[in-house]
PDB file of C-alpha atoms in Angstrom:
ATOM      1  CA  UNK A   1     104.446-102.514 -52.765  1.00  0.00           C
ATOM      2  CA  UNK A   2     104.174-104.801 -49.447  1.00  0.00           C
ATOM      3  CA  UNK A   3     101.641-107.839 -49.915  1.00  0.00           C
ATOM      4  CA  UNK A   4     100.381-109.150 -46.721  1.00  0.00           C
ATOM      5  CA  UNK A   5      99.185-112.658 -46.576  1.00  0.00           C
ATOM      6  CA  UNK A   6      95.336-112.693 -45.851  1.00  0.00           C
ATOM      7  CA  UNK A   7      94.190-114.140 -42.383  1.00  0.00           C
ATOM      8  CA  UNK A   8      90.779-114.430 -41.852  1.00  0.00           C
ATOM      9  CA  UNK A   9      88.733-116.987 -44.145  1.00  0.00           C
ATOM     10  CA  UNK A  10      86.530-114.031 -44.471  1.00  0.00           C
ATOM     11  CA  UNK A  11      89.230-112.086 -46.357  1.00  0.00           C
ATOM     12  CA  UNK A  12      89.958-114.506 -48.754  1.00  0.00           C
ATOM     13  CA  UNK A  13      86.000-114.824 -49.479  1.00  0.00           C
ATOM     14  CA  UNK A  14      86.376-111.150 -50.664  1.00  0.00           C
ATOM     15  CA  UNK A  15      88.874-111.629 -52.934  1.00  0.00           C
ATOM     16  CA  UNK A  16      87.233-114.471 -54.706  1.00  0.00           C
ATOM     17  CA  UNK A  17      84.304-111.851 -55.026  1.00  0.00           C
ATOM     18  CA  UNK A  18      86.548-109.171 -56.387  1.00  0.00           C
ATOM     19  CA  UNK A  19      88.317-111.574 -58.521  1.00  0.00           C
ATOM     20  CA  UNK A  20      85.034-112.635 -60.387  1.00  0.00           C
ATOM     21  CA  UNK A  21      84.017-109.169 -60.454  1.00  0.00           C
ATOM     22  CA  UNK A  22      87.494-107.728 -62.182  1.00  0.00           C
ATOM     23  CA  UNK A  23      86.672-110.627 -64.856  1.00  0.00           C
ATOM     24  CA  UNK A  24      82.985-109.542 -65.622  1.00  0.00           C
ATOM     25  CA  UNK A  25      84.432-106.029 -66.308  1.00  0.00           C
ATOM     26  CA  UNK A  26      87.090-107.008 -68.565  1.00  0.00           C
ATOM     27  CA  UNK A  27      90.280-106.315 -65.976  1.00  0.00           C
ATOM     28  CA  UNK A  28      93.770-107.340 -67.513  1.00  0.00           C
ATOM     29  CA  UNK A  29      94.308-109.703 -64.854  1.00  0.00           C
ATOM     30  CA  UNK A  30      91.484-111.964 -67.578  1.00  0.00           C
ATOM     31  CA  UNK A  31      95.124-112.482 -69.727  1.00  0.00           C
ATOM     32  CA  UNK A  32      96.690-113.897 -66.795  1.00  0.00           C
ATOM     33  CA  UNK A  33      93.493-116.929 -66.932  1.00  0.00           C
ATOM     34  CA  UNK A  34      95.890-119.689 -68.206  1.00  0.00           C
ATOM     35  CA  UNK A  35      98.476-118.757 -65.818  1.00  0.00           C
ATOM     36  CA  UNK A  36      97.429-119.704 -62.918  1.00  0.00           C
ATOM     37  CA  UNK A  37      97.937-123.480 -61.353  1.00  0.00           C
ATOM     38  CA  UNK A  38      95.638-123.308 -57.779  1.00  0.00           C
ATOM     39  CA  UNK A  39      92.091-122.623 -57.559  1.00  0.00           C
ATOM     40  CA  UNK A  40      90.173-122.219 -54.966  1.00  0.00           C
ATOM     41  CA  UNK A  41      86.313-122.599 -55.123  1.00  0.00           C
ATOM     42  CA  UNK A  42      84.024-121.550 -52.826  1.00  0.00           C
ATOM     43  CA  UNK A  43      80.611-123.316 -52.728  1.00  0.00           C
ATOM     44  CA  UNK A  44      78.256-121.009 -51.052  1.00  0.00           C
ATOM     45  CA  UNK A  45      79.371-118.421 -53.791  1.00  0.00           C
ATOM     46  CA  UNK A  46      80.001-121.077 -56.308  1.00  0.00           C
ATOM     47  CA  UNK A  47      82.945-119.197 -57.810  1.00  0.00           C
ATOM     48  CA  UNK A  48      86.644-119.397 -58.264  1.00  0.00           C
ATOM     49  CA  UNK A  49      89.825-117.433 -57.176  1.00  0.00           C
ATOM     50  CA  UNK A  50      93.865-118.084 -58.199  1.00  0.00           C
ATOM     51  CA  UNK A  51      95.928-119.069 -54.914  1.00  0.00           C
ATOM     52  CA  UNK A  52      98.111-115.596 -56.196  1.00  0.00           C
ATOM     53  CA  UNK A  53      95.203-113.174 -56.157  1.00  0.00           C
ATOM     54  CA  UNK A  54      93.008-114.595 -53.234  1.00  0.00           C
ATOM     55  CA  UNK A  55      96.069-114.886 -51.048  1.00  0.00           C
ATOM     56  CA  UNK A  56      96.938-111.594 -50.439  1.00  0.00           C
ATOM     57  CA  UNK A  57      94.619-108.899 -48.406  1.00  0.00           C
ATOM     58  CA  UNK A  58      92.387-106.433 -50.104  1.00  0.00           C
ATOM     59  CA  UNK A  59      93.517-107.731 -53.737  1.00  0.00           C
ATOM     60  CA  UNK A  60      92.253-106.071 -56.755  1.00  0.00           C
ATOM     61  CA  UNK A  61      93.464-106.862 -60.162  1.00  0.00           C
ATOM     62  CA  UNK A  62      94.889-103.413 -60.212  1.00  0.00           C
ATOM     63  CA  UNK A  63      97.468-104.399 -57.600  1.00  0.00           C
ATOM     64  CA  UNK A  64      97.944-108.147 -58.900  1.00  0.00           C
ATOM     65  CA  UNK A  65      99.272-106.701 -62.254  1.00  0.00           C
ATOM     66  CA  UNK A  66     101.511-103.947 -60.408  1.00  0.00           C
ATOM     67  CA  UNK A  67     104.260-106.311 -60.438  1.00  0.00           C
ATOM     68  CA  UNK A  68     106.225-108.335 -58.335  1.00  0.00           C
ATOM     69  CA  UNK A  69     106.312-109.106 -54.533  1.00  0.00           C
ATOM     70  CA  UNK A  70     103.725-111.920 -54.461  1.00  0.00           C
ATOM     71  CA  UNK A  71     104.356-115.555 -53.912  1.00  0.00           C
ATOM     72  CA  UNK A  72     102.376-118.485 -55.086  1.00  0.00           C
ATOM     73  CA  UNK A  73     103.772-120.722 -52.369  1.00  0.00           C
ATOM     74  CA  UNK A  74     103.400-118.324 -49.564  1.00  0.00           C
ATOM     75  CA  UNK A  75      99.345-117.703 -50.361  1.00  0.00           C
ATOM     76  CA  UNK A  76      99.289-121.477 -50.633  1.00  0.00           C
ATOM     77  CA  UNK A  77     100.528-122.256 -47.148  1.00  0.00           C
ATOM     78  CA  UNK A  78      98.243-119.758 -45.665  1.00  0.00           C
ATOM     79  CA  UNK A  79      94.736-121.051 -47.760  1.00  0.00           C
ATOM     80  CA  UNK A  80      96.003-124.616 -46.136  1.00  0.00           C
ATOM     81  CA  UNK A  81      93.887-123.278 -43.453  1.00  0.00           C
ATOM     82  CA  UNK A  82      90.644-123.081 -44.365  1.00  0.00           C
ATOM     83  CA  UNK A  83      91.343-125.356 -47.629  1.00  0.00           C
ATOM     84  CA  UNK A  84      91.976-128.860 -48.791  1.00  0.00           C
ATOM     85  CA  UNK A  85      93.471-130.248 -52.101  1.00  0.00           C
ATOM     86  CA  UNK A  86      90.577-131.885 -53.882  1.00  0.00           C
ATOM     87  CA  UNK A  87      91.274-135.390 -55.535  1.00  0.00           C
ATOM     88  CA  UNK A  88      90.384-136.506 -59.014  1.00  0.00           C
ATOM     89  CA  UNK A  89      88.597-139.375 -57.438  1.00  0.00           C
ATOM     90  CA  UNK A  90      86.490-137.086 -55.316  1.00  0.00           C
ATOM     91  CA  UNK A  91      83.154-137.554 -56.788  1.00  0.00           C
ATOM     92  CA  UNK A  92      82.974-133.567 -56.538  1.00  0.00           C
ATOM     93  CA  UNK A  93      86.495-133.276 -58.760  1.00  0.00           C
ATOM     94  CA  UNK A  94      84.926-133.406 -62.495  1.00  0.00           C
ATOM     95  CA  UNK A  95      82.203-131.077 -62.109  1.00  0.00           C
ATOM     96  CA  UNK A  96      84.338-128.408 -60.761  1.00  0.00           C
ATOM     97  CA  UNK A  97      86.721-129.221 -63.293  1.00  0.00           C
ATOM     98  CA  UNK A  98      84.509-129.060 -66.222  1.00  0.00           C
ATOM     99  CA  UNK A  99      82.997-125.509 -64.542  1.00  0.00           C
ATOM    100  CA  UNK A 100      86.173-123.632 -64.055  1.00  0.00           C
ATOM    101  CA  UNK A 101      87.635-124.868 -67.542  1.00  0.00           C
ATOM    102  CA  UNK A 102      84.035-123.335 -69.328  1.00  0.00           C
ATOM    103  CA  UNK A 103      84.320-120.477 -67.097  1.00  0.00           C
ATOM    104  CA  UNK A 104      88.158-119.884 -68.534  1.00  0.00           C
ATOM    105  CA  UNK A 105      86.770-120.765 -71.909  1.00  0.00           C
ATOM    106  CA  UNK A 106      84.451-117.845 -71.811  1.00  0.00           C
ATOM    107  CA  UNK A 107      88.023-115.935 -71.948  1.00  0.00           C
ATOM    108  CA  UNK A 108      89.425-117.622 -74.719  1.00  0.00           C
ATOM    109  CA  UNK A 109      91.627-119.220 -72.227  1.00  0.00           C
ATOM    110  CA  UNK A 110      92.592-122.638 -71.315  1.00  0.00           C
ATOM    111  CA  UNK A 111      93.177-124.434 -67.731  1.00  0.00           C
ATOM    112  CA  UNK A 112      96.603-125.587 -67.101  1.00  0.00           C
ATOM    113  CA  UNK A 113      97.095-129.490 -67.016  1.00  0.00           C
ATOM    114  CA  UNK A 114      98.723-129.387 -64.064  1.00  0.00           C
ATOM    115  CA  UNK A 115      95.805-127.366 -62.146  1.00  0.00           C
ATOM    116  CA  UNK A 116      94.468-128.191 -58.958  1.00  0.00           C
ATOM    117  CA  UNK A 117      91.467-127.350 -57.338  1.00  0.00           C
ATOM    118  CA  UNK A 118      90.913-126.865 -53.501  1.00  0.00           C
ATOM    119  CA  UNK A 119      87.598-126.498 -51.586  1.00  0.00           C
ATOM    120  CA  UNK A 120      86.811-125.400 -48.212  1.00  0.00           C
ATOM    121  CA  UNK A 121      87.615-128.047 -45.425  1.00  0.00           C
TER     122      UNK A 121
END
């Protein structure tokens, strides 16, 4: 299967949607939790999305677990657009932190050290 790169802001605001949604309903991609290094957060739905399944048009977890073809450092390159790289010494850092971390505890699943958070520009 062909993965195109999402490239309207609007697309990737879907897929953060979907993403939640495949999590509330106990999709497979909820083994996948403490895989995944960039997170992007949108504010006005106050909800997270993996660079890897928010990158790529029309994404359902479905399609993110049918195997290979998608880049991590393509999506990120693409979410530069509409995203920035938010510091630890943001005063915004910790409490998004602390909320995706309980939201990946509800999973029984852990946040990678080396995770990184991004918010809209």
């Amino acid at each position: 299967m062909m993965y195109v790169l999402v490239t309207e802001l609007d697309e990737v605001l879907d897929n953060v949607k979907q993403f939640n949604a495949d999590l509330k309903a106990g999709r497979d991609v909820n083994d996948q939790l403490s895989q995944f290094t960039h997170w992007y957060y949108i504010s006005e739905l106050d909800q997270f999305g993996p660079s890897k399944y928010v990158g790529y048009k029309n994404m359902t977890s479905n399609d993110y677990l049918r195997g290979d073809g998608k880049d991590g450092r393509d999506t990120e390159k693409v979410l530069k657009n509409w995203f920035a790289t938010l510091d630890e010494e943001d005063t915004r850092y910790t409490p998004l932190w602390v909320k995706l971390n309980d939201m990946l505890y509800e999973y029984r699943k852990s946040l990678r050290k080396n995770a990184k958070i991004h918010v809209l520009k």
